[in-house]
PDB file of C-alpha atoms in Angstrom:
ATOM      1  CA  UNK R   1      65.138  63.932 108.625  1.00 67.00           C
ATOM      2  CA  UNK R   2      62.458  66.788 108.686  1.00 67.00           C
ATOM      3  CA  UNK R   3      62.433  68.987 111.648  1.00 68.00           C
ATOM      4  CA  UNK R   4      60.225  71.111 112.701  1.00 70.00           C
ATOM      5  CA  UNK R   5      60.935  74.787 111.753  1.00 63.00           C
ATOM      6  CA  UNK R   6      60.357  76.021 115.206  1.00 67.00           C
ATOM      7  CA  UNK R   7      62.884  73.649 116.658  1.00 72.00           C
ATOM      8  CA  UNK R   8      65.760  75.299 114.190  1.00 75.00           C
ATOM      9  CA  UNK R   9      64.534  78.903 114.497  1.00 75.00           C
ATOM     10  CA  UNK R  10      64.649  79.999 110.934  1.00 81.00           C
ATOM     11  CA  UNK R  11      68.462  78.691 110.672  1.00 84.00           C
ATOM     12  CA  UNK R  12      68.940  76.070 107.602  1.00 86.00           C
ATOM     13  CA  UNK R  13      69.138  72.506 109.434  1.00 88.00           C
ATOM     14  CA  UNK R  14      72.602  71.886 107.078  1.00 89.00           C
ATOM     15  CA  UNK R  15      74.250  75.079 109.705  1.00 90.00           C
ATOM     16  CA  UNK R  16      72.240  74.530 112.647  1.00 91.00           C
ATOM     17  CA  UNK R  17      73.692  70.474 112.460  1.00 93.00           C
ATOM     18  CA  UNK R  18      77.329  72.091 112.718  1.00 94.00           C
ATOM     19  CA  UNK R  19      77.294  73.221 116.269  1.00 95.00           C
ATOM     20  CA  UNK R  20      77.787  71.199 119.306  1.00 97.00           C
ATOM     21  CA  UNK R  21      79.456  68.038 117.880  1.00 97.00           C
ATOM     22  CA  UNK R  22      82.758  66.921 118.583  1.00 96.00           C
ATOM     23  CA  UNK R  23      86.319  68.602 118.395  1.00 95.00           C
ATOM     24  CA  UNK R  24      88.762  67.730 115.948  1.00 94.00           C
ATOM     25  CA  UNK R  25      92.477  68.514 118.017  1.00 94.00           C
ATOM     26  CA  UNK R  26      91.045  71.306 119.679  1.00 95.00           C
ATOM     27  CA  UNK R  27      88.720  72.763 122.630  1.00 94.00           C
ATOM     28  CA  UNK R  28      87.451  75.699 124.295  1.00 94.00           C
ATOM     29  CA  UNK R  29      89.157  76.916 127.417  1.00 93.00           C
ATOM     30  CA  UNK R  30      87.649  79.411 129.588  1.00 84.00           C
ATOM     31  CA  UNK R  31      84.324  81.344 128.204  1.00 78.00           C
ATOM     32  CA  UNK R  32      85.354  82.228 124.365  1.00 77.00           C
ATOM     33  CA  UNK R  33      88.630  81.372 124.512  1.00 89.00           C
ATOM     34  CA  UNK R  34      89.992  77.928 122.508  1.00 92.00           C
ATOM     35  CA  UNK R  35      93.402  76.233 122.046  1.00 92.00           C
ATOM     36  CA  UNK R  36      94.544  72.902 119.692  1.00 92.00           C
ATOM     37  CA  UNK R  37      94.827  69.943 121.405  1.00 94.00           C
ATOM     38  CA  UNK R  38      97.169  68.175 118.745  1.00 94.00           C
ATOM     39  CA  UNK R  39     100.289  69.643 117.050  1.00 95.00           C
ATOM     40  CA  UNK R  40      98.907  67.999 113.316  1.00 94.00           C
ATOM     41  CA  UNK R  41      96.692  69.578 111.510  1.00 94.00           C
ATOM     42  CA  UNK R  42      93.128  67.303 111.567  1.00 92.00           C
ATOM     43  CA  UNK R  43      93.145  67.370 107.736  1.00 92.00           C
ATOM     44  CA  UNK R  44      96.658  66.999 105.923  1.00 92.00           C
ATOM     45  CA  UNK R  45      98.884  66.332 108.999  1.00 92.00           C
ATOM     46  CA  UNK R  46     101.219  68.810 108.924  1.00 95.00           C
ATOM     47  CA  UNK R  47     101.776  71.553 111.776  1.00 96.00           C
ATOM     48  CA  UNK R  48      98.338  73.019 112.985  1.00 95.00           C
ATOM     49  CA  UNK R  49      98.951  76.649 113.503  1.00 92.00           C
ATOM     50  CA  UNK R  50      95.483  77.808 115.548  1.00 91.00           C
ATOM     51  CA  UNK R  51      91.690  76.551 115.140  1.00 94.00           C
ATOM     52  CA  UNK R  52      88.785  76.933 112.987  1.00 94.00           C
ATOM     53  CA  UNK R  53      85.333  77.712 114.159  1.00 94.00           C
ATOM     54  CA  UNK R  54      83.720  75.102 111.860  1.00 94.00           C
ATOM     55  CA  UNK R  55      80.189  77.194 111.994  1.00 91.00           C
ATOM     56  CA  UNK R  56      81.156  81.051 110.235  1.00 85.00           C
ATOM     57  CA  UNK R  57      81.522  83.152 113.158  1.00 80.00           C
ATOM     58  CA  UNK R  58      79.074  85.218 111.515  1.00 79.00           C
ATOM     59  CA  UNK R  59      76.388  83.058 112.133  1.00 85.00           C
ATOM     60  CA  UNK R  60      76.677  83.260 115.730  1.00 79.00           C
ATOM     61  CA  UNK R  61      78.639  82.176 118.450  1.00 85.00           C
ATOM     62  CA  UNK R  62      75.649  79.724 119.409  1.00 90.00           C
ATOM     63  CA  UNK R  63      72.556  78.191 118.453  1.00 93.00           C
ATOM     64  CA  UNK R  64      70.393  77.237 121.311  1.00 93.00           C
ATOM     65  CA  UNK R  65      68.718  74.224 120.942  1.00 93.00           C
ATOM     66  CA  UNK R  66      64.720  73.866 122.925  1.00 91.00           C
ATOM     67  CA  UNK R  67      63.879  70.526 122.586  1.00 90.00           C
ATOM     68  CA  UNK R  68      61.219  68.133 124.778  1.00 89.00           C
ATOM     69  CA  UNK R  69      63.661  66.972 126.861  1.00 93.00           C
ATOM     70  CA  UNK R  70      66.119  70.069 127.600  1.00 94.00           C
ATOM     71  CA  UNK R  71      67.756  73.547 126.521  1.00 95.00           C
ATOM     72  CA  UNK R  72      71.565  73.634 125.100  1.00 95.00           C
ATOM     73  CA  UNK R  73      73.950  76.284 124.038  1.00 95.00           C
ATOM     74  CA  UNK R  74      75.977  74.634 121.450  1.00 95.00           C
ATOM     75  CA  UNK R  75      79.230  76.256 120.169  1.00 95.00           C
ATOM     76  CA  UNK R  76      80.825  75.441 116.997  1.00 95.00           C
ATOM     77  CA  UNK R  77      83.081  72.987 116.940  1.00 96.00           C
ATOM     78  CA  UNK R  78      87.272  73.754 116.492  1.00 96.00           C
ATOM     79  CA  UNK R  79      89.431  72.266 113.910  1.00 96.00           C
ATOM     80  CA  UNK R  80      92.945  72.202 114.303  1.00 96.00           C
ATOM     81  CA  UNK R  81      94.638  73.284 111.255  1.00 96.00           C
ATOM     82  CA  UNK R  82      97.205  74.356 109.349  1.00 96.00           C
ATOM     83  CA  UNK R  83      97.829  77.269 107.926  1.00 94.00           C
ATOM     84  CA  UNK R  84      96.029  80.946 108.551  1.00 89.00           C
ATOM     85  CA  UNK R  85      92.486  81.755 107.665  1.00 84.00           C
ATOM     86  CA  UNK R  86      93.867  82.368 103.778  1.00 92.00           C
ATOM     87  CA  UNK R  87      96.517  79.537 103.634  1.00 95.00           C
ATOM     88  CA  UNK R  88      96.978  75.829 104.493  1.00 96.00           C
ATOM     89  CA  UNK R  89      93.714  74.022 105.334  1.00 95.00           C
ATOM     90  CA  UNK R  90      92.540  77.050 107.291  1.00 95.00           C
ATOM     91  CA  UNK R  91      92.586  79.163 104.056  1.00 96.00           C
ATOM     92  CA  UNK R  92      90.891  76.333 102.170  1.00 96.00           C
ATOM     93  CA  UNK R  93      87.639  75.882 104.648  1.00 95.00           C
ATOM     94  CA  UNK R  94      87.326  79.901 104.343  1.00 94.00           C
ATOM     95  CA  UNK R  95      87.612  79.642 100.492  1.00 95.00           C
ATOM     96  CA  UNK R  96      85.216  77.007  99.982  1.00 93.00           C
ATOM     97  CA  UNK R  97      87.935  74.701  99.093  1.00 95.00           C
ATOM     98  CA  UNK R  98      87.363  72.697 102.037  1.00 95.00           C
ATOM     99  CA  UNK R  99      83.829  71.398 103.725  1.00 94.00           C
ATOM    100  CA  UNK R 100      83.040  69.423 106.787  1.00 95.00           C
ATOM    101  CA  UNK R 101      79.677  67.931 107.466  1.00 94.00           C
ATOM    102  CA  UNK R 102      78.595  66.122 110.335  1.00 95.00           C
ATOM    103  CA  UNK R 103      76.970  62.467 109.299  1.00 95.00           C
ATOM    104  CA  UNK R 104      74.540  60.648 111.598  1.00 96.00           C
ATOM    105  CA  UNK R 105      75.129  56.786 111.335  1.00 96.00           C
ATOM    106  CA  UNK R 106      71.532  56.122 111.519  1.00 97.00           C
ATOM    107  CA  UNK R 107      68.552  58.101 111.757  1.00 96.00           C
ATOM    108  CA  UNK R 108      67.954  57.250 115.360  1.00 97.00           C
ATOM    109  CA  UNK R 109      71.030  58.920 116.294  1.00 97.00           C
ATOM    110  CA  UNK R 110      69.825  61.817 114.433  1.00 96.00           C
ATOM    111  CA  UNK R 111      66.318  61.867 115.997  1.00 95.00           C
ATOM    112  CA  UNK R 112      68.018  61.001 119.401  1.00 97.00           C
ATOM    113  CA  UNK R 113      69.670  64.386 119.020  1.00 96.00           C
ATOM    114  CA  UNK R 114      67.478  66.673 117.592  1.00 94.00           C
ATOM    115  CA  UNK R 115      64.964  65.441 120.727  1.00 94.00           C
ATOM    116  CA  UNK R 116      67.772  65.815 122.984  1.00 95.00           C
ATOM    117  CA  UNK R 117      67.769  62.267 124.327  1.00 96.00           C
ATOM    118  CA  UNK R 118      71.024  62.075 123.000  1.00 97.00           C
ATOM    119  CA  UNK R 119      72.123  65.779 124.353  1.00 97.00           C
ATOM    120  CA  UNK R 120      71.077  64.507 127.867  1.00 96.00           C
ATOM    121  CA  UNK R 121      73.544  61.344 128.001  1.00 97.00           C
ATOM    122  CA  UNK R 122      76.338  62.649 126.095  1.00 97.00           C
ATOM    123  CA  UNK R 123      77.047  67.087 126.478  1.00 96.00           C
ATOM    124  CA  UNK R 124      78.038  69.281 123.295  1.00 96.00           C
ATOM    125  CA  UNK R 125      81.803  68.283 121.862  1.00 95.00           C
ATOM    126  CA  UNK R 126      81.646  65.080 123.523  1.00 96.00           C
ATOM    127  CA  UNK R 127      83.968  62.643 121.793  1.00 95.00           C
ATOM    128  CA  UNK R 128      81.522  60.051 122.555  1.00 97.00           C
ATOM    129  CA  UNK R 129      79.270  61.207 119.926  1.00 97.00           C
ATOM    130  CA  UNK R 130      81.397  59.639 116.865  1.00 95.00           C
ATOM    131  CA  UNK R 131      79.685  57.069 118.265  1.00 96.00           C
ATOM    132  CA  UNK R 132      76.634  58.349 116.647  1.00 97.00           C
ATOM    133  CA  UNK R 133      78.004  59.810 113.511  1.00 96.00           C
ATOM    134  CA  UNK R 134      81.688  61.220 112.073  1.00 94.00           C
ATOM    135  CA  UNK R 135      82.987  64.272 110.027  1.00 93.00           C
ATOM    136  CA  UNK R 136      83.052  63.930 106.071  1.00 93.00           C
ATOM    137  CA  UNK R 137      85.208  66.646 104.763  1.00 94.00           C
ATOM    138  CA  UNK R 138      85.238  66.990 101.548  1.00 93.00           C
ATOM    139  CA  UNK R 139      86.511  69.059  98.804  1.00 92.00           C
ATOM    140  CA  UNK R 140      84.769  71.714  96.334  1.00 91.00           C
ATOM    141  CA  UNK R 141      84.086  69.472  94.260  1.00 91.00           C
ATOM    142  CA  UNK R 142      81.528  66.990  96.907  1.00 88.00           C
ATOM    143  CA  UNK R 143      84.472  64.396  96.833  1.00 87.00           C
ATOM    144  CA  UNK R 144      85.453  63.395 100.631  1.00 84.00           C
ATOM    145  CA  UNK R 145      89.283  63.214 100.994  1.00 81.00           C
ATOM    146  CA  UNK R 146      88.954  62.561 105.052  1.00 75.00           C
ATOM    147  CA  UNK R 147      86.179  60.696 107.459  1.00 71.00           C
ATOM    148  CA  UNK R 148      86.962  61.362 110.800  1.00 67.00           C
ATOM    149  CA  UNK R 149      85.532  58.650 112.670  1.00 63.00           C
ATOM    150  CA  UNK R 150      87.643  58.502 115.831  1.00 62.00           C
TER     151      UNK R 150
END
């Protein structure tokens, strides 16, 4: 899908797509804080240690989404994972080892959101949106070793 470049602000659609889907074992508590929500690690299974922002902090803690039918803050969505941000899972997503990509089911869903029709219904991190698509993660190498699909 082609969007508008006004809707995405100047921000490649492939990062803009990352923020405000769902959770995998984690959440936000109170204003920046976050916590896992699972002791396994979303990706291998072994002991999450802490989170990963899934959108580089360095691109912002948000990206505000002005659509037709609404306004929305979306955060990145938290991983839990193993390891720190240079071992385990953790390490990999921050070495490029590691890549997660949200995946619309159909182009509806996609449109749905980008008009925020779908943002309306269902709010940012809802679990209710693998619904509408999952999380491919997928090595360096483009081959996908998990779809999270809940």
């Amino acid at each position: 899908m082609i969007l508008d470049a006004g809707l995405l602000r100047g921000w490649p659609k492939e990062r803009a797509e990352l923020y405000g889907k769902p959770h995998l074992g984690a959440r936000y508590t109170h204003g920046a804080a976050y916590e896992p929500t699972q002791a396994r690690c979303a990706v291998c299974g072994r002991r999450a240690c802490n989170c990963h922002h899934v959108a580089r902090r360095s691109w912002g803690k948000t990206f505000r989404l002005v659509t037709p039918n609404g306004v929305w803050e979306l955060r990145s969505p938290l991983f839990a994972l193993c390891g720190s941000g240079t071992t385990g899972c953790h390490g990999k997503f921050h070495d490029g080892g590691l890549r997660a990509e949200w995946v619309w089911r159909t182009g509806a869903a996609e449109e749905a959101w980008w008009s925020g029709t779908l943002l309306r219904e269902y709010p940012p991190h809802s679990p209710d949106l693998y619904m509408f698509g999952y999380w491919a993660i997928t090595d360096r190498y483009g081959n996908e070793i998990i779809r999270e699909v809940k």
